Amino acid sequence: MKGDPTVDRLLRHLHGGDPRALARAITLVEDQQPEAAGLLAGLDQKRIEDVLVLGLTGPPGAGKSTLTGALITALRKQKYRVGIIAIDPSSPISGGALLGDRIRMMEHALDWEVVVRSMATRGRLGGLCASAGAAARIMAASGCRVVILETVGIGQSEMDIVRLADLTALVLAPGFGDDIQAMKAGILEVADLLVVNKADQPGAGKLQLEMATVFTDPKEREERICATVANEGTGVAILLDRIFTLEGEFRSNGQLHARRKRSFQLETLDWAVEIVKADLREKLKTTTFTSTEPRQAAMEMVSRSGECI
Ligand SMILES: Nc1nc2c(ncn2[C@@H]2O[C@H](COP(=O)(O)OP(=O)(O)O)[C@@H](O)[C@H]2O)c(=O)[nH]1
Ligand SMILES: [Mg+2]
């Protein structure tokens, strides 16, 4: 969409790597400003094609934020620009974790090549998948080679977010025994790589053996499980290596393409709901209903909107 000088200027700065332009661009999209459509349409498609969106998920306390920090350090050693989208719970009880994460990121706070964005799961107006997907592409367009999507827990909204990723690592640590047993069956549905973090702690070896039973193919068992000590950086270079190797495989065997198609559908649905919701909210102000029952009234409204489309 040509012709909006504000959007053109923002795109120029964004593509030039300016972190402030990046922050503004994401905010524009999150707030569903009118310029958002032109902005998203003008993003550098080649960079979007080349980025790796890496999902990091796992129970709270397993070490995801620490590992994110260690991965940033490893990626920066290779001179790559990195984006981080931290999906935070916005409940006041776990609000403290967000602060902790921020402080941990401080190590990279002055590095322009590390861009961080937090997104809340609760209490937000817009769709999370829609915003997170757009934010990942905006980060890619700004030159990020890898965008890490770090989620908080293993609930449904996190699973949806994970589906936006090209490749997902599940971070586990000894001491989460029951959770893991319960999750075991579903692990491979969400995770491409299993990270046994806190390998310095008792029980790590046992956890690794248990995780090995998830894979039947010995080659996969070897390549899909990594042991790390995130706070010391141990095992992180190997993990990154495996991540890039798997990315290469997924690019050549069509997996990456299939996953992007799936995330396209997920995001499109999310946007559609957002757009319709805003539209309906507006219509609600002037509509008179024949029914006094809300579900019935809703059906009336939806079928009337359908006539307009
Ligand atoms: N001993 C040990 N502690 C770790 C390791 N990785 C992270 N931690 C600590 O575990 C705690 C939780 O880590 P955090 O990264 O916040 O976990 P998250 O909730 O998954 O993001 C922090 O106190 C970390 O310092 C590790 O490999 N070994
Ligand atoms: Mg965390």
mmCIF file of C-alpha atoms and ligand atoms in Angstrom:
data_model
loop_
_atom_site.group_PDB
_atom_site.id
_atom_site.type_symbol
_atom_site.label_atom_id
_atom_site.label_comp_id
_atom_site.label_asym_id
_atom_site.label_seq_id
_atom_site.Cartn_x
_atom_site.Cartn_y
_atom_site.Cartn_z
ATOM 1 C CA MET A 1 0.000 0.000 0.000
ATOM 2 C CA LYS A 2 1.840 3.052 -1.273
ATOM 3 C CA GLY A 3 1.165 6.608 -0.467
ATOM 4 C CA ASP A 4 1.117 6.889 3.321
ATOM 5 C CA PRO A 5 4.316 8.799 4.092
ATOM 6 C CA THR A 6 4.131 7.932 7.818
ATOM 7 C CA VAL A 7 3.988 4.211 7.047
ATOM 8 C CA ASP A 8 6.731 4.493 4.409
ATOM 9 C CA ARG A 9 9.025 6.274 6.833
ATOM 10 C CA LEU A 10 8.289 3.770 9.579
ATOM 11 C CA LEU A 11 9.008 0.879 7.203
ATOM 12 C CA ARG A 12 12.284 2.461 6.144
ATOM 13 C CA HIS A 13 13.455 2.828 9.743
ATOM 14 C CA LEU A 14 12.185 -0.625 10.626
ATOM 15 C CA HIS A 15 14.019 -2.261 7.732
ATOM 16 C CA GLY A 16 17.088 -0.280 8.750
ATOM 17 C CA GLY A 17 16.973 -2.017 12.133
ATOM 18 C CA ASP A 18 15.913 0.896 14.352
ATOM 19 C CA PRO A 19 14.525 -0.666 17.566
ATOM 20 C CA ARG A 20 12.232 2.311 18.219
ATOM 21 C CA ALA A 21 10.604 1.905 14.813
ATOM 22 C CA LEU A 22 10.188 -1.775 15.601
ATOM 23 C CA ALA A 23 8.470 -1.025 18.913
ATOM 24 C CA ARG A 24 6.198 1.530 17.235
ATOM 25 C CA ALA A 25 5.285 -0.862 14.460
ATOM 26 C CA ILE A 26 4.273 -3.624 16.887
ATOM 27 C CA THR A 27 2.219 -1.174 18.951
ATOM 28 C CA LEU A 28 0.443 0.037 15.819
ATOM 29 C CA VAL A 29 -0.599 -3.513 15.033
ATOM 30 C CA GLU A 30 -1.509 -4.407 18.621
ATOM 31 C CA ASP A 31 -3.716 -1.334 18.877
ATOM 32 C CA GLN A 32 -5.232 -2.090 15.476
ATOM 33 C CA GLN A 33 -4.440 1.358 14.152
ATOM 34 C CA PRO A 34 -5.553 2.121 10.579
ATOM 35 C CA GLU A 35 -1.908 2.195 9.379
ATOM 36 C CA ALA A 36 -1.386 -1.421 10.459
ATOM 37 C CA ALA A 37 -2.571 -2.973 7.204
ATOM 38 C CA GLY A 38 -0.223 -0.888 5.050
ATOM 39 C CA LEU A 39 2.637 -1.544 7.407
ATOM 40 C CA LEU A 40 2.192 -5.315 7.436
ATOM 41 C CA ALA A 41 1.805 -5.400 3.651
ATOM 42 C CA GLY A 42 5.065 -3.491 3.210
ATOM 43 C CA LEU A 43 7.297 -5.804 5.280
ATOM 44 C CA ASP A 44 10.372 -7.357 3.658
ATOM 45 C CA GLN A 45 9.091 -10.772 2.537
ATOM 46 C CA LYS A 46 12.532 -12.265 1.976
ATOM 47 C CA ARG A 47 13.485 -11.676 5.601
ATOM 48 C CA ILE A 48 10.164 -13.147 6.727
ATOM 49 C CA GLU A 49 10.910 -16.219 4.635
ATOM 50 C CA ASP A 50 14.389 -16.573 6.133
ATOM 51 C CA VAL A 51 13.590 -16.071 9.820
ATOM 52 C CA LEU A 52 13.345 -18.960 12.252
ATOM 53 C CA VAL A 53 10.524 -18.618 14.772
ATOM 54 C CA LEU A 54 11.574 -20.754 17.698
ATOM 55 C CA GLY A 55 9.002 -21.681 20.338
ATOM 56 C CA LEU A 56 10.259 -22.276 23.879
ATOM 57 C CA THR A 57 7.726 -23.805 26.176
ATOM 58 C CA GLY A 58 7.596 -25.793 29.408
ATOM 59 C CA PRO A 59 6.499 -25.549 33.028
ATOM 60 C CA PRO A 60 7.249 -22.370 35.011
ATOM 61 C CA GLY A 61 10.616 -22.597 36.725
ATOM 62 C CA ALA A 62 12.147 -25.067 34.259
ATOM 63 C CA GLY A 63 14.533 -22.376 33.060
ATOM 64 C CA LYS A 64 13.009 -21.007 29.855
ATOM 65 C CA SER A 65 13.946 -17.388 30.527
ATOM 66 C CA THR A 66 17.458 -18.337 31.596
ATOM 67 C CA LEU A 67 17.823 -20.486 28.502
ATOM 68 C CA THR A 68 16.489 -17.664 26.324
ATOM 69 C CA GLY A 69 19.234 -15.451 27.743
ATOM 70 C CA ALA A 70 21.860 -18.118 27.034
ATOM 71 C CA LEU A 71 20.570 -18.634 23.486
ATOM 72 C CA ILE A 72 20.720 -14.879 22.887
ATOM 73 C CA THR A 73 24.371 -14.884 23.974
ATOM 74 C CA ALA A 74 25.133 -17.815 21.646
ATOM 75 C CA LEU A 75 23.304 -16.192 18.728
ATOM 76 C CA ARG A 76 25.022 -12.853 19.290
ATOM 77 C CA LYS A 77 28.397 -14.642 19.164
ATOM 78 C CA GLN A 78 27.413 -15.627 15.640
ATOM 79 C CA LYS A 79 26.514 -11.974 14.956
ATOM 80 C CA TYR A 80 22.830 -12.665 14.478
ATOM 81 C CA ARG A 81 20.113 -10.191 15.415
ATOM 82 C CA VAL A 82 17.608 -11.803 17.799
ATOM 83 C CA GLY A 83 14.000 -11.053 18.666
ATOM 84 C CA ILE A 84 12.231 -12.255 21.796
ATOM 85 C CA ILE A 85 8.499 -12.296 22.284
ATOM 86 C CA ALA A 86 7.731 -13.151 25.889
ATOM 87 C CA ILE A 87 4.157 -14.234 26.444
ATOM 88 C CA ASP A 88 3.390 -13.230 30.011
ATOM 89 C CA PRO A 89 0.542 -14.058 32.285
ATOM 90 C CA SER A 90 -0.971 -10.765 33.304
ATOM 91 C CA SER A 91 -2.494 -12.029 36.505
ATOM 92 C CA PRO A 92 -1.274 -9.990 39.490
ATOM 93 C CA ILE A 93 -0.114 -13.163 41.261
ATOM 94 C CA SER A 94 2.473 -14.152 38.696
ATOM 95 C CA GLY A 95 3.290 -10.575 37.750
ATOM 96 C CA GLY A 96 6.576 -10.935 39.601
ATOM 97 C CA ALA A 97 7.905 -13.388 37.031
ATOM 98 C CA LEU A 98 7.722 -10.696 34.398
ATOM 99 C CA LEU A 99 9.915 -8.404 36.421
ATOM 100 C CA GLY A 100 12.406 -11.239 36.934
ATOM 101 C CA ASP A 101 12.506 -11.898 33.227
ATOM 102 C CA ARG A 102 13.099 -8.245 32.481
ATOM 103 C CA ILE A 103 16.026 -8.126 34.872
ATOM 104 C CA ARG A 104 17.532 -11.252 33.345
ATOM 105 C CA MET A 105 17.289 -9.625 29.953
ATOM 106 C CA MET A 106 19.214 -6.601 31.261
ATOM 107 C CA GLU A 107 22.452 -8.300 30.282
ATOM 108 C CA HIS A 108 21.393 -7.638 26.695
ATOM 109 C CA ALA A 109 19.483 -4.424 27.393
ATOM 110 C CA LEU A 110 22.042 -2.154 25.726
ATOM 111 C CA ASP A 111 22.481 -4.351 22.685
ATOM 112 C CA TRP A 112 20.516 -2.929 19.735
ATOM 113 C CA GLU A 113 20.658 -6.287 18.034
ATOM 114 C CA VAL A 114 18.499 -7.853 20.742
ATOM 115 C CA VAL A 115 14.859 -6.801 20.602
ATOM 116 C CA VAL A 116 12.377 -7.818 23.284
ATOM 117 C CA ARG A 117 8.616 -7.537 23.408
ATOM 118 C CA SER A 118 6.257 -8.754 26.137
ATOM 119 C CA MET A 119 2.672 -9.704 25.408
ATOM 120 C CA ALA A 120 0.009 -10.399 27.970
ATOM 121 C CA THR A 121 -2.269 -13.418 27.748
ATOM 122 C CA ARG A 122 -5.080 -12.045 29.882
ATOM 123 C CA GLY A 123 -6.882 -8.759 30.062
ATOM 124 C CA ARG A 124 -6.122 -7.880 26.473
ATOM 125 C CA LEU A 125 -8.505 -6.744 23.792
ATOM 126 C CA GLY A 126 -6.835 -8.040 20.657
ATOM 127 C CA GLY A 127 -6.149 -11.625 19.689
ATOM 128 C CA LEU A 128 -2.889 -12.961 21.042
ATOM 129 C CA CYS A 129 -2.056 -15.187 18.068
ATOM 130 C CA ALA A 130 -2.763 -12.362 15.668
ATOM 131 C CA SER A 131 -0.513 -9.924 17.534
ATOM 132 C CA ALA A 132 2.283 -12.397 18.277
ATOM 133 C CA GLY A 133 2.393 -13.605 14.675
ATOM 134 C CA ALA A 134 2.516 -10.063 13.355
ATOM 135 C CA ALA A 135 5.180 -9.118 15.912
ATOM 136 C CA ALA A 136 7.344 -12.060 14.828
ATOM 137 C CA ARG A 137 7.159 -10.941 11.191
ATOM 138 C CA ILE A 138 7.887 -7.330 12.120
ATOM 139 C CA MET A 139 10.958 -8.524 14.032
ATOM 140 C CA ALA A 140 11.994 -10.643 11.047
ATOM 141 C CA ALA A 141 11.619 -7.644 8.734
ATOM 142 C CA SER A 142 13.859 -5.630 11.059
ATOM 143 C CA GLY A 143 16.612 -8.171 10.414
ATOM 144 C CA CYS A 144 16.206 -10.801 13.135
ATOM 145 C CA ARG A 145 17.573 -14.181 12.100
ATOM 146 C CA VAL A 146 15.778 -15.898 14.986
ATOM 147 C CA VAL A 147 12.670 -14.866 16.895
ATOM 148 C CA ILE A 148 12.207 -16.708 20.178
ATOM 149 C CA LEU A 149 8.614 -17.094 21.368
ATOM 150 C CA GLU A 150 8.806 -17.796 25.077
ATOM 151 C CA THR A 151 5.576 -18.869 26.733
ATOM 152 C CA VAL A 152 4.813 -19.168 30.393
ATOM 153 C CA GLY A 153 3.149 -22.477 30.947
ATOM 154 C CA ILE A 154 1.630 -25.402 29.173
ATOM 155 C CA GLY A 155 -2.018 -24.303 28.994
ATOM 156 C CA GLN A 156 -4.204 -23.969 25.922
ATOM 157 C CA SER A 157 -3.317 -20.404 25.003
ATOM 158 C CA GLU A 158 0.364 -21.333 25.179
ATOM 159 C CA MET A 159 -0.267 -24.295 22.914
ATOM 160 C CA ASP A 160 -1.884 -22.004 20.371
ATOM 161 C CA ILE A 161 1.124 -19.756 20.531
ATOM 162 C CA VAL A 162 3.444 -22.714 20.063
ATOM 163 C CA ARG A 163 1.587 -23.486 16.842
ATOM 164 C CA LEU A 164 2.862 -20.176 15.492
ATOM 165 C CA ALA A 165 6.459 -21.406 15.763
ATOM 166 C CA ASP A 166 8.451 -23.065 12.990
ATOM 167 C CA LEU A 167 10.127 -25.282 15.536
ATOM 168 C CA THR A 168 9.491 -25.806 19.233
ATOM 169 C CA ALA A 169 11.704 -26.826 22.120
ATOM 170 C CA LEU A 170 10.121 -28.119 25.300
ATOM 171 C CA VAL A 171 12.181 -27.163 28.336
ATOM 172 C CA LEU A 172 12.014 -29.555 31.273
ATOM 173 C CA ALA A 173 13.978 -29.869 34.481
ATOM 174 C CA PRO A 174 14.288 -32.478 37.233
ATOM 175 C CA GLY A 175 11.757 -31.976 39.990
ATOM 176 C CA PHE A 176 8.714 -31.644 37.724
ATOM 177 C CA GLY A 177 8.069 -35.406 37.781
ATOM 178 C CA ASP A 178 4.291 -35.577 37.908
ATOM 179 C CA ASP A 179 3.796 -32.878 35.323
ATOM 180 C CA ILE A 180 6.061 -34.716 32.964
ATOM 181 C CA GLN A 181 4.317 -38.051 33.406
ATOM 182 C CA ALA A 182 1.020 -36.386 32.611
ATOM 183 C CA MET A 183 2.460 -34.635 29.597
ATOM 184 C CA LYS A 184 4.488 -37.480 28.157
ATOM 185 C CA ALA A 185 1.873 -38.724 25.716
ATOM 186 C CA GLY A 186 1.346 -35.282 24.219
ATOM 187 C CA ILE A 187 4.971 -34.194 24.171
ATOM 188 C CA LEU A 188 5.666 -34.981 20.561
ATOM 189 C CA GLU A 189 2.572 -33.131 19.454
ATOM 190 C CA VAL A 190 4.138 -29.907 20.624
ATOM 191 C CA ALA A 191 7.893 -30.439 20.809
ATOM 192 C CA ASP A 192 10.515 -31.020 18.154
ATOM 193 C CA LEU A 193 13.356 -30.822 20.665
ATOM 194 C CA LEU A 194 13.399 -31.799 24.323
ATOM 195 C CA VAL A 195 15.713 -29.808 26.549
ATOM 196 C CA VAL A 196 16.598 -31.336 29.881
ATOM 197 C CA ASN A 197 17.708 -28.202 31.682
ATOM 198 C CA LYS A 198 19.293 -28.047 35.161
ATOM 199 C CA ALA A 199 21.510 -30.951 34.144
ATOM 200 C CA ASP A 200 23.608 -30.017 37.204
ATOM 201 C CA GLN A 201 20.763 -31.047 39.505
ATOM 202 C CA PRO A 202 20.028 -34.510 40.917
ATOM 203 C CA GLY A 203 17.516 -36.424 38.827
ATOM 204 C CA ALA A 204 18.597 -34.953 35.490
ATOM 205 C CA GLY A 205 20.042 -38.244 34.240
ATOM 206 C CA LYS A 206 16.865 -40.085 35.134
ATOM 207 C CA LEU A 207 14.762 -37.457 33.371
ATOM 208 C CA GLN A 208 16.903 -37.773 30.265
ATOM 209 C CA LEU A 209 16.409 -41.552 30.243
ATOM 210 C CA GLU A 210 12.698 -41.098 30.655
ATOM 211 C CA MET A 211 12.580 -38.628 27.789
ATOM 212 C CA ALA A 212 14.508 -41.070 25.621
ATOM 213 C CA THR A 213 11.517 -43.425 25.782
ATOM 214 C CA VAL A 214 9.450 -40.812 23.938
ATOM 215 C CA PHE A 215 11.411 -41.527 20.754
ATOM 216 C CA THR A 216 11.433 -44.910 19.075
ATOM 217 C CA ASP A 217 14.012 -44.033 16.429
ATOM 218 C CA PRO A 218 17.548 -44.160 17.954
ATOM 219 C CA LYS A 219 18.774 -41.388 15.642
ATOM 220 C CA GLU A 220 15.969 -39.101 16.811
ATOM 221 C CA ARG A 221 16.670 -40.062 20.417
ATOM 222 C CA GLU A 222 20.224 -38.879 19.882
ATOM 223 C CA GLU A 223 19.388 -35.678 18.026
ATOM 224 C CA ARG A 224 16.192 -34.483 19.656
ATOM 225 C CA ILE A 225 17.218 -34.491 23.326
ATOM 226 C CA CYS A 226 19.659 -31.936 24.724
ATOM 227 C CA ALA A 227 20.983 -31.489 28.244
ATOM 228 C CA THR A 228 21.763 -27.952 29.373
ATOM 229 C CA VAL A 229 22.788 -25.931 32.399
ATOM 230 C CA ALA A 230 21.245 -22.696 31.221
ATOM 231 C CA ASN A 231 22.648 -20.418 33.935
ATOM 232 C CA GLU A 232 26.195 -21.513 33.049
ATOM 233 C CA GLY A 233 25.636 -21.730 29.310
ATOM 234 C CA THR A 234 26.596 -25.427 29.259
ATOM 235 C CA GLY A 235 25.173 -27.380 26.332
ATOM 236 C CA VAL A 236 23.680 -24.275 24.730
ATOM 237 C CA ALA A 237 26.014 -24.233 21.701
ATOM 238 C CA ILE A 238 25.056 -27.846 20.954
ATOM 239 C CA LEU A 239 21.375 -27.012 21.402
ATOM 240 C CA LEU A 240 21.657 -24.105 18.961
ATOM 241 C CA ASP A 241 23.450 -26.323 16.506
ATOM 242 C CA ARG A 242 20.643 -28.880 16.681
ATOM 243 C CA ILE A 243 18.071 -26.123 16.265
ATOM 244 C CA PHE A 244 19.713 -24.892 13.040
ATOM 245 C CA THR A 245 20.183 -28.444 11.733
ATOM 246 C CA LEU A 246 16.520 -29.216 12.315
ATOM 247 C CA GLU A 247 15.539 -25.922 10.695
ATOM 248 C CA GLY A 248 17.495 -26.951 7.596
ATOM 249 C CA GLU A 249 15.712 -30.315 7.542
ATOM 250 C CA PHE A 250 12.310 -28.686 7.952
ATOM 251 C CA ARG A 251 13.042 -26.248 5.137
ATOM 252 C CA SER A 252 14.008 -29.006 2.733
ATOM 253 C CA ASN A 253 11.351 -31.597 3.627
ATOM 254 C CA GLY A 254 8.399 -29.211 3.463
ATOM 255 C CA GLN A 255 7.659 -29.253 7.233
ATOM 256 C CA LEU A 256 8.379 -25.575 7.602
ATOM 257 C CA HIS A 257 6.103 -24.738 4.724
ATOM 258 C CA ALA A 258 3.306 -26.885 6.202
ATOM 259 C CA ARG A 259 3.689 -25.262 9.618
ATOM 260 C CA ARG A 260 3.607 -21.776 8.183
ATOM 261 C CA LYS A 261 0.446 -22.669 6.342
ATOM 262 C CA ARG A 262 -1.091 -23.848 9.616
ATOM 263 C CA SER A 263 -0.029 -20.717 11.474
ATOM 264 C CA PHE A 264 -1.386 -18.610 8.607
ATOM 265 C CA GLN A 265 -4.788 -20.213 9.169
ATOM 266 C CA LEU A 266 -4.562 -19.782 12.934
ATOM 267 C CA GLU A 267 -3.673 -16.116 12.638
ATOM 268 C CA THR A 268 -6.247 -15.445 9.960
ATOM 269 C CA LEU A 269 -8.967 -16.900 12.149
ATOM 270 C CA ASP A 270 -7.754 -14.793 15.053
ATOM 271 C CA TRP A 271 -7.785 -11.616 12.932
ATOM 272 C CA ALA A 272 -11.213 -12.445 11.528
ATOM 273 C CA VAL A 273 -12.629 -12.797 15.030
ATOM 274 C CA GLU A 274 -11.025 -9.488 16.026
ATOM 275 C CA ILE A 275 -12.398 -7.673 12.996
ATOM 276 C CA VAL A 276 -15.895 -9.111 13.323
ATOM 277 C CA LYS A 277 -15.928 -8.402 17.060
ATOM 278 C CA ALA A 278 -15.135 -4.721 16.569
ATOM 279 C CA ASP A 279 -17.734 -4.542 13.820
ATOM 280 C CA LEU A 280 -20.410 -6.236 15.923
ATOM 281 C CA ARG A 281 -19.646 -4.096 18.953
ATOM 282 C CA GLU A 282 -20.322 -1.048 16.806
ATOM 283 C CA LYS A 283 -23.539 -2.494 15.341
ATOM 284 C CA LEU A 284 -24.801 -3.451 18.796
ATOM 285 C CA LYS A 285 -25.254 0.226 19.628
ATOM 286 C CA THR A 286 -27.901 0.721 16.941
ATOM 287 C CA THR A 287 -29.501 -2.698 16.624
ATOM 288 C CA THR A 288 -32.956 -3.518 17.892
ATOM 289 C CA PHE A 289 -33.712 -7.178 18.444
ATOM 290 C CA THR A 290 -36.893 -9.158 18.091
ATOM 291 C CA SER A 291 -35.605 -11.634 20.682
ATOM 292 C CA THR A 292 -34.992 -10.856 24.365
ATOM 293 C CA GLU A 293 -32.767 -13.912 24.771
ATOM 294 C CA PRO A 294 -29.043 -13.090 24.196
ATOM 295 C CA ARG A 295 -28.143 -16.256 22.291
ATOM 296 C CA GLN A 296 -31.091 -15.780 19.986
ATOM 297 C CA ALA A 297 -30.243 -12.108 19.574
ATOM 298 C CA ALA A 298 -26.663 -13.087 18.729
ATOM 299 C CA MET A 299 -27.905 -15.444 16.009
ATOM 300 C CA GLU A 300 -29.996 -12.598 14.602
ATOM 301 C CA MET A 301 -26.996 -10.320 14.563
ATOM 302 C CA VAL A 302 -24.659 -12.837 12.952
ATOM 303 C CA SER A 303 -27.103 -13.712 10.214
ATOM 304 C CA ARG A 304 -27.718 -10.039 9.540
ATOM 305 C CA SER A 305 -23.918 -9.409 9.303
ATOM 306 C CA GLY A 306 -23.728 -12.351 6.918
ATOM 307 C CA GLU A 307 -26.185 -10.614 4.607
ATOM 308 C CA CYS A 308 -23.906 -7.585 4.478
ATOM 309 C CA ILE A 309 -20.835 -9.662 3.465
HETATM 310 N N1 LIG B 1 20.828 -25.133 39.004
HETATM 311 C C1 LIG B 1 20.300 -24.600 37.920
HETATM 312 N N2 LIG B 1 19.425 -23.588 38.039
HETATM 313 C C2 LIG B 1 18.891 -23.050 36.905
HETATM 314 C C3 LIG B 1 19.243 -23.537 35.617
HETATM 315 N N3 LIG B 1 18.537 -22.836 34.704
HETATM 316 C C4 LIG B 1 17.783 -21.949 35.379
HETATM 317 N N4 LIG B 1 17.989 -22.072 36.703
HETATM 318 C C5 LIG B 1 17.336 -21.316 37.786
HETATM 319 O O1 LIG B 1 15.978 -21.760 37.852
HETATM 320 C C6 LIG B 1 15.126 -20.673 38.219
HETATM 321 C C7 LIG B 1 13.981 -20.545 37.226
HETATM 322 O O2 LIG B 1 14.488 -20.148 35.985
HETATM 323 P P1 LIG B 1 13.653 -19.307 34.915
HETATM 324 O O3 LIG B 1 14.561 -19.109 33.749
HETATM 325 O O4 LIG B 1 13.043 -18.113 35.528
HETATM 326 O O5 LIG B 1 12.507 -20.348 34.551
HETATM 327 P P2 LIG B 1 11.183 -20.125 33.651
HETATM 328 O O6 LIG B 1 10.045 -19.906 34.589
HETATM 329 O O7 LIG B 1 11.018 -21.412 32.909
HETATM 330 O O8 LIG B 1 11.427 -18.974 32.750
HETATM 331 C C8 LIG B 1 16.007 -19.458 38.294
HETATM 332 O O9 LIG B 1 16.330 -19.223 39.643
HETATM 333 C C9 LIG B 1 17.240 -19.839 37.509
HETATM 334 O O10 LIG B 1 18.402 -19.176 37.944
HETATM 335 C C10 LIG B 1 20.191 -24.619 35.530
HETATM 336 O O11 LIG B 1 20.518 -25.114 34.451
HETATM 337 N N5 LIG B 1 20.668 -25.100 36.711
HETATM 338 MG MG MG B 2 10.225 -17.189 32.401
#
